[in-house]
Coordinates of C-alpha atoms in Angstrom, one line a residue:
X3 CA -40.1 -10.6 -3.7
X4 CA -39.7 -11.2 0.0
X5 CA -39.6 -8.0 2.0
X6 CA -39.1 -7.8 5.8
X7 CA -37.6 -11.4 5.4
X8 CA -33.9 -11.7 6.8
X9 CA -34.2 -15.4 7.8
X10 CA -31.5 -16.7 5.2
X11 CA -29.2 -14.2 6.7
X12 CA -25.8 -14.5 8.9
X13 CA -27.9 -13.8 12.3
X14 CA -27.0 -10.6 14.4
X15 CA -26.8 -7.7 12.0
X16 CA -26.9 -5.4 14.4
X17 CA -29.8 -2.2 14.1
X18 CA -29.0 1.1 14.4
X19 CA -29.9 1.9 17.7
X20 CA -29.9 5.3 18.9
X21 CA -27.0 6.5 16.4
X22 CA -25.3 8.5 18.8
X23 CA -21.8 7.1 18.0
X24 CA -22.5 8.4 14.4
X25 CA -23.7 11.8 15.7
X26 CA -20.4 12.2 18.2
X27 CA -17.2 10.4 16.6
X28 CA -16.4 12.9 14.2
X29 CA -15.8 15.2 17.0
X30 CA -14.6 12.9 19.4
X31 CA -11.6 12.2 16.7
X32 CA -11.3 15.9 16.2
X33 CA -10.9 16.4 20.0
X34 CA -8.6 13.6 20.3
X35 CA -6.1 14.7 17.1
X36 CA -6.5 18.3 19.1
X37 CA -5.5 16.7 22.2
X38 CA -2.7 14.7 21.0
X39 CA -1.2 17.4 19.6
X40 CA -1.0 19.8 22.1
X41 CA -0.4 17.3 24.4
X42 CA 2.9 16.8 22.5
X43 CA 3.9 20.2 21.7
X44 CA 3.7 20.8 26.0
X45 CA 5.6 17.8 26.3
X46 CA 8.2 18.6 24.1
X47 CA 8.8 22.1 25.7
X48 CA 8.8 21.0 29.0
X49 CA 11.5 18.8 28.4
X50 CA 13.6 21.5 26.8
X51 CA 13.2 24.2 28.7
X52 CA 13.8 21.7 31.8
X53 CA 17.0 20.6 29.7
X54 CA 18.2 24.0 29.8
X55 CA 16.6 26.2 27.2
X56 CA 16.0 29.5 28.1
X57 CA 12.0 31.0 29.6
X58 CA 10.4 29.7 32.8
X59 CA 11.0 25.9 34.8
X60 CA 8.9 23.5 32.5
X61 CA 7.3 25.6 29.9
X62 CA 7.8 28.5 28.3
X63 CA 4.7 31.5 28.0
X64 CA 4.6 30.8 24.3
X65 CA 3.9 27.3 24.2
X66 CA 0.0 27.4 24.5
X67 CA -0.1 29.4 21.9
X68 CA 1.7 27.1 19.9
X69 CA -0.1 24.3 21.3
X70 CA -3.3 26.0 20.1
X71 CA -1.9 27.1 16.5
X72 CA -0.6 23.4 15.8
X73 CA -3.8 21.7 17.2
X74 CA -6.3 23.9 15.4
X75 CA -4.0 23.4 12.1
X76 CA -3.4 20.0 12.2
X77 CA -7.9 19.8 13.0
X78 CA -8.3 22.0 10.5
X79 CA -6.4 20.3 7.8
X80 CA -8.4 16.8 8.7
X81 CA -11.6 18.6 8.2
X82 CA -10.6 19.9 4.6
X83 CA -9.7 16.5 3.9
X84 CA -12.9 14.3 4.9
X85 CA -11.0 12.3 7.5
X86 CA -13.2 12.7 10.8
X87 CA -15.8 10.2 9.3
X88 CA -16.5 6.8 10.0
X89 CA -15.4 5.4 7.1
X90 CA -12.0 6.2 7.3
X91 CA -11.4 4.8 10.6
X92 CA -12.7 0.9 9.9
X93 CA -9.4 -0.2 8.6
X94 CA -5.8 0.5 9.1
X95 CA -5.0 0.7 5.3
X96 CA -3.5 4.1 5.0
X97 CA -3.7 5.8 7.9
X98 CA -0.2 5.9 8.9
X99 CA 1.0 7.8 5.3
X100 CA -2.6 10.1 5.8
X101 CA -1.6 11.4 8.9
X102 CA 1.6 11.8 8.0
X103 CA 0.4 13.9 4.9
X104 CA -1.8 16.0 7.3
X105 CA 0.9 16.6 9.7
X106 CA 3.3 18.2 6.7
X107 CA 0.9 20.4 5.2
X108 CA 0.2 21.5 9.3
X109 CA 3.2 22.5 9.9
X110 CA 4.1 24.6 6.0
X111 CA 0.9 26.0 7.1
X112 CA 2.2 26.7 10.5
X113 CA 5.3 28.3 9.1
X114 CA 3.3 30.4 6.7
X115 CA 1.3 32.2 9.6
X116 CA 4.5 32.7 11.4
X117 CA 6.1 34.1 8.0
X118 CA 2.9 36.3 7.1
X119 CA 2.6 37.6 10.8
X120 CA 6.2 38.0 11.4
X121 CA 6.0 36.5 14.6
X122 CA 8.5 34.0 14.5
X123 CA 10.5 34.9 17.1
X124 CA 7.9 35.1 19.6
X125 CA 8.6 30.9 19.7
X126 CA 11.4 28.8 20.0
X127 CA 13.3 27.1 16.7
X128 CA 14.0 23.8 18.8
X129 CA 10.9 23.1 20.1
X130 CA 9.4 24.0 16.7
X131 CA 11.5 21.3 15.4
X132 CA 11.2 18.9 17.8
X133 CA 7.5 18.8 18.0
X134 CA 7.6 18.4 14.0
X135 CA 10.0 14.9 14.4
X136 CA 8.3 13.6 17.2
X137 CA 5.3 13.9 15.9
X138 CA 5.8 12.1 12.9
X139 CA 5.7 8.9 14.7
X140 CA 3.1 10.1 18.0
X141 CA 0.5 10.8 15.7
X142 CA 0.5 8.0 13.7
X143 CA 0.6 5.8 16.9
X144 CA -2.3 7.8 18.4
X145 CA -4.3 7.3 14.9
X146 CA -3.9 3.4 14.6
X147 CA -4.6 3.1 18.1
X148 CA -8.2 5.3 17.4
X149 CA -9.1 3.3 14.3
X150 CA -8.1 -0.4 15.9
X151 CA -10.3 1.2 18.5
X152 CA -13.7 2.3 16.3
X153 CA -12.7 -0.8 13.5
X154 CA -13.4 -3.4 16.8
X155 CA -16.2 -1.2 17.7
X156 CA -17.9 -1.7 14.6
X157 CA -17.1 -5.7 14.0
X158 CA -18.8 -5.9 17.5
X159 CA -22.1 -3.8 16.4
X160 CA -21.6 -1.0 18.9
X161 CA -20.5 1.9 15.9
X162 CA -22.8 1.8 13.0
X163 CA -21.3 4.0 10.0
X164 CA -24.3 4.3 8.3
X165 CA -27.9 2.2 8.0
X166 CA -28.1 -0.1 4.8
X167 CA -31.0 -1.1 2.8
X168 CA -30.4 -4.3 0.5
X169 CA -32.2 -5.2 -2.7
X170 CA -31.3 -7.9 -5.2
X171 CA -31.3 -11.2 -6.4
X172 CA -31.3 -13.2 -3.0
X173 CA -28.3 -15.6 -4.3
X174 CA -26.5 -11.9 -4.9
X175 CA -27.8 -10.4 -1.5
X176 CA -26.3 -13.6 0.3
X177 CA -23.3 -13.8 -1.7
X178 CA -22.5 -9.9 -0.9
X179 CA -23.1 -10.6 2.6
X180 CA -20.9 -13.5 3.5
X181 CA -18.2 -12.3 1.8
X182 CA -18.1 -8.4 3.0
X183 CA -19.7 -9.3 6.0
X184 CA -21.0 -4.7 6.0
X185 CA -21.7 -5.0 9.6
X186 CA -17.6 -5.0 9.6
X187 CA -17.8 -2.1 7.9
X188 CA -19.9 0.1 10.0
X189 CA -23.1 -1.1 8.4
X190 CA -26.1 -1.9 9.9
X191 CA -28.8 -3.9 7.3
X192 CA -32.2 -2.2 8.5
X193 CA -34.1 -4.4 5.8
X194 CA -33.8 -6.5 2.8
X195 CA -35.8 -7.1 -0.3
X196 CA -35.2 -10.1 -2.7
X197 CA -36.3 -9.7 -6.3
X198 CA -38.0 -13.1 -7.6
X199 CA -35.9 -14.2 -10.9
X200 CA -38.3 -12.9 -13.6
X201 CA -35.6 -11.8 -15.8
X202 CA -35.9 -8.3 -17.6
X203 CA -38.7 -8.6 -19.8
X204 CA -41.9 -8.7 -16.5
X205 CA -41.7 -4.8 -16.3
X206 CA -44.7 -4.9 -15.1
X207 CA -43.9 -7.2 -11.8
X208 CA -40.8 -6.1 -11.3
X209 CA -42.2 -2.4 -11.0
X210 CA -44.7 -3.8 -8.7
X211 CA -42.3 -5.4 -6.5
X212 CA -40.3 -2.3 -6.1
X213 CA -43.1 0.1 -5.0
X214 CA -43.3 -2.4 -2.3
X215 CA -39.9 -2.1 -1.6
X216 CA -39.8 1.2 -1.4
X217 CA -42.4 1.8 0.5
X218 CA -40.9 -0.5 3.0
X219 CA -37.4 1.3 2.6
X220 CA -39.2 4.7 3.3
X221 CA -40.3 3.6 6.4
X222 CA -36.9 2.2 7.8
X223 CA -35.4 5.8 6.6
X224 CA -32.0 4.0 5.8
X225 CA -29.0 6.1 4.6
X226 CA -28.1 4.1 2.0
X227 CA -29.7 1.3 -0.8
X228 CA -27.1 -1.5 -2.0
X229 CA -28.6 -3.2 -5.2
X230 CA -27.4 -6.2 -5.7
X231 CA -28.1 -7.4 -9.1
X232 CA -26.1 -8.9 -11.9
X233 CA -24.4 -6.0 -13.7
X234 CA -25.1 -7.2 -16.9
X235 CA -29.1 -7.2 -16.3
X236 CA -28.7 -3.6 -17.0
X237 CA -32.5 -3.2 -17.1
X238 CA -33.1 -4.4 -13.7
X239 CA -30.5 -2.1 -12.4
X240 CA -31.7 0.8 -14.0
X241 CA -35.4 0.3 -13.2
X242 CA -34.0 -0.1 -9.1
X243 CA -32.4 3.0 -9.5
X244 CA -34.9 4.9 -10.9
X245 CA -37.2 3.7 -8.0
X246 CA -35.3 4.6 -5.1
X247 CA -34.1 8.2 -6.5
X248 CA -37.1 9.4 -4.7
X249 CA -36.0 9.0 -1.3
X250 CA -33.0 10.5 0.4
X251 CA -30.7 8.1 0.2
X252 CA -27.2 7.1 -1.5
X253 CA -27.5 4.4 -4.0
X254 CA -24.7 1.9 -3.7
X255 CA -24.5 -0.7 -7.4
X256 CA -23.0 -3.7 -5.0
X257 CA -19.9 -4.7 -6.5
X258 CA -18.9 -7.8 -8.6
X259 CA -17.1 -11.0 -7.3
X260 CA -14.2 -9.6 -9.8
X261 CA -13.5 -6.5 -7.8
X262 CA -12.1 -8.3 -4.7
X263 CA -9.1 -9.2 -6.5
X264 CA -8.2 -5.7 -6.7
X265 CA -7.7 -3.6 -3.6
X266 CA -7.0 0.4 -5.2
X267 CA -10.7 -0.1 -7.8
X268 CA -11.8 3.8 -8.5
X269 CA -14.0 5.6 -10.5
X270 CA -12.0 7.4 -13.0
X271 CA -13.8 10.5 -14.9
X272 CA -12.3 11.9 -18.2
X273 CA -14.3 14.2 -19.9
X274 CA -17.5 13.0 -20.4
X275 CA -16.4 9.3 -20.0
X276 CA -16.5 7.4 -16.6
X277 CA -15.2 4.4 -15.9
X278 CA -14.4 1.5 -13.5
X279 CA -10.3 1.4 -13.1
X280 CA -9.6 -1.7 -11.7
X281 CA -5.8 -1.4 -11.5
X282 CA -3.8 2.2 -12.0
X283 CA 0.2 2.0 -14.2
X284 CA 2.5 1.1 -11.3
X285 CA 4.2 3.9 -11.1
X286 CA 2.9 7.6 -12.7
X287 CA 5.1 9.3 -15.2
X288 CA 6.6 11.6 -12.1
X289 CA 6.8 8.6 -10.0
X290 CA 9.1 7.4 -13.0
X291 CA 10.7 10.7 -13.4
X292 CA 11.8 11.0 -9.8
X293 CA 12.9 7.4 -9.5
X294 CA 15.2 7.2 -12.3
X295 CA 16.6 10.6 -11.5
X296 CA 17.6 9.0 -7.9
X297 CA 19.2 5.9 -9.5
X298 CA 21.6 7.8 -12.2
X299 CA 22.9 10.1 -9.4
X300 CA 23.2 7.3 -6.8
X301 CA 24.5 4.7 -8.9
X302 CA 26.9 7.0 -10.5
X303 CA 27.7 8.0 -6.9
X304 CA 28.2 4.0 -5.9
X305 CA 30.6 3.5 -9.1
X306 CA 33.0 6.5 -8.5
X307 CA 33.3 5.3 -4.5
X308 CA 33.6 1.7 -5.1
X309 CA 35.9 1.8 -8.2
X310 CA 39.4 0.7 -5.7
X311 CA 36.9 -2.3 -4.6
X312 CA 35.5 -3.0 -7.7
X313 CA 38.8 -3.0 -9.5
X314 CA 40.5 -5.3 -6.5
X315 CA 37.4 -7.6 -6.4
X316 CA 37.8 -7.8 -11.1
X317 CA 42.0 -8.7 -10.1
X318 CA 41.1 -11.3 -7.7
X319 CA 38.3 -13.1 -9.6
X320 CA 41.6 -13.2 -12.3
X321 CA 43.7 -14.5 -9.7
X322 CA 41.5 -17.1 -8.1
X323 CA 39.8 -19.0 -11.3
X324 CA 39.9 -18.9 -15.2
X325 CA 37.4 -17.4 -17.0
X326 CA 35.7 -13.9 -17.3
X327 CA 35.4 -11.3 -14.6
X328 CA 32.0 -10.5 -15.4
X329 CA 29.3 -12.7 -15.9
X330 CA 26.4 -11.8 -18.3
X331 CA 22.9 -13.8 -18.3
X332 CA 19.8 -12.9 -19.8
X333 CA 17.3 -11.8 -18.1
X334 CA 13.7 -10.0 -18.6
X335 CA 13.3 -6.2 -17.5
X336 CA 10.7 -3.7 -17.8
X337 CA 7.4 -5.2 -20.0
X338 CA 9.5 -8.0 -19.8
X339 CA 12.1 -6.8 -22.8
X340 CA 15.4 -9.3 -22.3
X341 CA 18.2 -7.2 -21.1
X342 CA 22.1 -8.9 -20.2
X343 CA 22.5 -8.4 -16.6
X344 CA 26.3 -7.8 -15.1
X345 CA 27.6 -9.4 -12.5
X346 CA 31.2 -10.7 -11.0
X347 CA 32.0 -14.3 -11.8
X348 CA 31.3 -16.3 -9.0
X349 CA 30.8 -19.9 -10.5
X350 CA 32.9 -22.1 -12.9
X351 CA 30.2 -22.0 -15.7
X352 CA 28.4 -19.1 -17.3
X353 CA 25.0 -21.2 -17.7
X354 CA 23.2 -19.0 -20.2
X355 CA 20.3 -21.5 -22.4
X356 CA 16.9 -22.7 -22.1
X357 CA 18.1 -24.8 -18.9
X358 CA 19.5 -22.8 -16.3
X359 CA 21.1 -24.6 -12.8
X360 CA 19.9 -22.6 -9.8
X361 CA 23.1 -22.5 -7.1
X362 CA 22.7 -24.5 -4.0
X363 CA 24.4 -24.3 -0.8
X364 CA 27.8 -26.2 -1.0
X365 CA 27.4 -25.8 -4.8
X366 CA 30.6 -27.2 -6.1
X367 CA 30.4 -25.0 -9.3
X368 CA 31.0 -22.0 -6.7
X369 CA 34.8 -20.5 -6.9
X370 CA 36.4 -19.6 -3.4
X371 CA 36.3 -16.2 -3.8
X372 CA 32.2 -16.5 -5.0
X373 CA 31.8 -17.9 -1.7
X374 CA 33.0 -14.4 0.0
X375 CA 31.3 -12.2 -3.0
X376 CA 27.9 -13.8 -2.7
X377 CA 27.7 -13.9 0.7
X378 CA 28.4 -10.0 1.4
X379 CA 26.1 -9.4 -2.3
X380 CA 29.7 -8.1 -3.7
X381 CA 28.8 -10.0 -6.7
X382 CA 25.5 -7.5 -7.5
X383 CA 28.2 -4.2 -7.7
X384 CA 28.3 -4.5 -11.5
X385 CA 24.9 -3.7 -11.9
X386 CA 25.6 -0.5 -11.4
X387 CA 26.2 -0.1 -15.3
X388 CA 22.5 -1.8 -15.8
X389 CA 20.9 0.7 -13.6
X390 CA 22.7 4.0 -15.5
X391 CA 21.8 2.2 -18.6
X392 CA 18.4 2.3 -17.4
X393 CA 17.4 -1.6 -17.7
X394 CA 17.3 -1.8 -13.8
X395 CA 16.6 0.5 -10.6
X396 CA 18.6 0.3 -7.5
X397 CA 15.0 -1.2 -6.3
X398 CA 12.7 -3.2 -7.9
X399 CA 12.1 -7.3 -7.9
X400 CA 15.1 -9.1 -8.4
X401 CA 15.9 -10.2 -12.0
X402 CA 16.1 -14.4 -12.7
X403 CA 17.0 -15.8 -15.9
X404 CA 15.0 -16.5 -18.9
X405 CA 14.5 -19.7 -18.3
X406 CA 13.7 -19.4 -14.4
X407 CA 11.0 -16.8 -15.9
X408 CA 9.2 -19.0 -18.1
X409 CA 9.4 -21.9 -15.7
X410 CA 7.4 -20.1 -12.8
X411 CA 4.8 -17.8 -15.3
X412 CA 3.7 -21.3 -16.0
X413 CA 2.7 -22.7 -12.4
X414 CA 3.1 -19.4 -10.6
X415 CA -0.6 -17.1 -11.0
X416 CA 0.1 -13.1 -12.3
X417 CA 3.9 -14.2 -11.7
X418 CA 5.2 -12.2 -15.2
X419 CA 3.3 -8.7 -13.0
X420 CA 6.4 -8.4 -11.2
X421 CA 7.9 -7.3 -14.6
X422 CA 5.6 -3.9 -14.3
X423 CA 8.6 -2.1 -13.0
X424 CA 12.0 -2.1 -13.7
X425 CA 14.5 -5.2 -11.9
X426 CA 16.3 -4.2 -8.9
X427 CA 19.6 -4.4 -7.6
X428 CA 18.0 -5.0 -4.4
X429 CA 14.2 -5.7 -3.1
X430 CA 11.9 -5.9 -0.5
X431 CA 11.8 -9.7 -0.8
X432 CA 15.7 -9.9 -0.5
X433 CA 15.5 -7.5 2.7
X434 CA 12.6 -9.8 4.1
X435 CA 15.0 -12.4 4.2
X436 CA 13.4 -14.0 0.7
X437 CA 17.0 -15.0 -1.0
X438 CA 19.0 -17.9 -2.2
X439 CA 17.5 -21.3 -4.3
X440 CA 13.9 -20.9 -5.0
X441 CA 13.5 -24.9 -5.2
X442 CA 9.9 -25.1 -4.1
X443 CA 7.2 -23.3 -5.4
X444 CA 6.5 -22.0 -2.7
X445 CA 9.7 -20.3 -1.9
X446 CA 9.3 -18.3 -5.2
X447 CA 5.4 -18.0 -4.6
X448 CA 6.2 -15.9 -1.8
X449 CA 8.8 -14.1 -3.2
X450 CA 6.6 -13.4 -5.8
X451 CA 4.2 -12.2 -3.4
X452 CA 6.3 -9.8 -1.7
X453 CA 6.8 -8.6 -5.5
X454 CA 3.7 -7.8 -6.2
X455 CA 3.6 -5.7 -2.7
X456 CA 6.4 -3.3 -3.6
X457 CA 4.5 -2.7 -6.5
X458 CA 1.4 -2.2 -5.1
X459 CA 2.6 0.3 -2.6
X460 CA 5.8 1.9 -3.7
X461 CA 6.7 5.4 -2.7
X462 CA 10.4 7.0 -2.8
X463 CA 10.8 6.5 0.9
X464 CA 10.2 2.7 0.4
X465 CA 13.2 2.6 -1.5
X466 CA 15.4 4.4 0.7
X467 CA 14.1 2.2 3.8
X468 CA 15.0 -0.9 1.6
X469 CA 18.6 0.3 0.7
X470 CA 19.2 1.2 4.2
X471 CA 18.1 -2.3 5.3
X472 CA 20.1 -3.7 2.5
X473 CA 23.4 -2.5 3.9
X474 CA 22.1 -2.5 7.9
X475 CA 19.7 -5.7 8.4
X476 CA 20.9 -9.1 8.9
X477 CA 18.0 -10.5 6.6
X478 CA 19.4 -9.5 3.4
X479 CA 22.3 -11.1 4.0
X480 CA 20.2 -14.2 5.3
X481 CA 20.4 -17.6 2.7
X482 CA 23.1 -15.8 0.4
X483 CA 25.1 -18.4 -0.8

């Protein structure tokens, strides 16, 4: 074993230094939430009470009170949930929808007081209100621009989150340092010790290498040990941890080249049983619950208000070309069970089989009225009936046909994943513009991609942002043909 020697290493992982930053930036944060939010809730009165509302030019006597409530509330509430420490300002991932969840519970809290106290009328309705909606978006400006502020901090070496000890195989300590890179992360490596490949069965040198180890640990006084060590040499693991429970430190297992394919890993405890859940269902059974309850009542709503169009829209498809008014294809849904999706003719043929012709721009197979329905998505109306039925959501990744499906699960990695949620009418690939012929795979690799995204990070305010954009943005009209 090679202690004190960091020659093999990336050069510049920064020390410690004073740790002053580590000491202060939980309460800097605090006073800079505090801060923001009174800064807002005076703004907000000033410019009603200028616009007219009744008290004094400017401001009215109530508002540092309310500026006090809502800042110590909204500090508060960060404090009970862990935020104000370093680790949660190194990366953007999340902050937005945190902050957002802290500044909801602030203000039902807010509105309690006022209800227990029965002094709601000492402040004004309006500004209440206003401060609420304009600080949806103020405060998660004023957090991203904190944490793009620490996160550079800490790539440069200037905010240290905590003070790391390695120990490992020195093929696993390298390969856990190029590819995390923890001085990114806050981390500064006070040491490193490389365990010699003896494999599990010299107990007797390994034991001696790590009483020199720790010795040398207890004297850099880290705050935290990463092992890194093969998982499956579970005796070498066990034998590091053992060692270095003696000294007051947190023990890190480093993690396996497997885990950076998944970004939401957690350690899941049920009962006695822990375990390591790589991946979570994509949507929990509420998650479901509340999503399907939206689509029966808004696609029942969309039938009933579009039945004069959708009836004009069946006459004129009878008018302008023989053959059906609907066109049925199948197509795989949720868990990838084969469902026949409805939609208004817009092409001479009804290509069902194992080869399926993708429509091109100028396709000559398209009628003159699928022109007009495709481009404005007025073909996608039947669906409707699919989502009631419940083989599709008003969201979700857009169907293809069967044999589209097997085509692209064959050159296309995890491409049969975006069948972990029901097919939607509409997506967040289509709204990004991602429509029309996939006749590269590319074009459908990123399509895929965008996919797996929705799936990854859906919420029930995704899908009412996508509907909106569905109807309002030019992109999801974009390469309809």
């Amino acid at each position: 074993m090679s202690v004190n020697d960091m020659s093999g290493l990336p050069q510049a992982l920064p020390d410690s230094g004073s740790g002053l930053w580590r000491l202060w930036l939980g309460p800097l944060t605090a006073a800079s939430d505090a801060v923001v939010v009174a800064a807002l809730v005076y703004l907000v009165a000033f410019a009603y009470y200028l616009g007219g509302g009744t008290g004094a030019p400017g401001i009215d006597r109530s508002t540092p009170e309310l500026a006090a409530m809502l800042a110590t509330l909204f500090v508060f509430v960060n404090l009970m949930r862990g935020r104000y420490q370093i680790g949660n300002y190194l990366s953007i991932r999340g902050q937005i929808g945190s902050a957002f969840a802290v500044w909801n519970i602030t203000m039902v809290a807010f509105l309690a007081v006022l209800f227990l106290a029965k002094i709601a009328d000492n402040y004004s309705r309006a500004v209440i209100v206003a401060t609420y909606l304009s600080g949806i978006p103020v405060i998660a400006l004023s957090r991203s621009a904190v944490v793009r502020l620490i996160a550079a901090g800490s790539r440069a070496g200037r905010i240290t989150a905590e003070r790391a000890f390695l120990i490992g195989r020195e093929a696993n300590i390298m390969s856990f340092v190029s590819r995390h890179k923890p001085w990114h992360m806050g981390f500064a490596v006070t040491d490193v010790a490389f365990l010699k490949s003896w494999g599990e069965t010299d107990s007797t040198a390994l034991a001696a290498d790590l009483a020199a180890a720790v010795a040398n640990c207890r004297a850099k006084r880290p705050d935290a040990v990463f092992i890194a060590v093969p998982w499956a040499e579970q005796e070498t693991i066990s034998a590091c941890v053992d060692a270095f429970m003696n000294l007051p430190v947190a023990i890190h297992l480093a993690p396996e080249p497997i885990m950076e394919r998944f970004s939401g890993t957690h350690v899941v405890h049920t009962g006695t049983l822990s375990s390591l859940r790589l991946t979570r269902q994509p949507l929990s059974t509420a998650e479901i619950a509340i999503k399907r309850a939206f689509d029966i009542v808004a696609a029942s709503c969309g039938i009933v208000l579009t039945l004069p169009l959708l009836l004009l829209i069946a006459a004129l498809i009878r008018l302008d070309s023989p053959g059906p008014v609907l066109f049925r294809q199948r197509r795989y849904g949720f868990n990838q069970q084969a469902f026949r999706i409805f939609k208004f003719r817009t092409m001479t043929t009804t290509d069902d089989g194992q080869v399926v012709i993708q429509a091109k721009r100028n396709d000559p197979r398209i009628t003159r009225l699928g022109h007009l329905l495709r481009r404005y998505n007025l073909d996608e109306l039947p669906q409707l009936l699919n989502v009631i039925a419940g083989d599709m959501s008003l969201v979700g990744p857009r169907p293809h046909a069967l044999a589209h499906d097997i085509e692209f699960e064959r050159k296309i990695a995890n491409y049969a994943r975006r069948h972990n949620v029901k097919p939607g009418i509409t997506g967040w690939a289509q709204v990004n513009g991602l429509r029309g012929e996939t006749d590269t795979d590319d074009k459908m690799a990123r399509r895929v991609a965008y996919d797996h995204w929705y799936i990854d990070n859906w919420s029930f305010w995704l899908d009412i942002t996508i509907l909106f954009r569905t109807v309002l943005s030019r992109k999801a009209f974009s390469n309809a043909r």
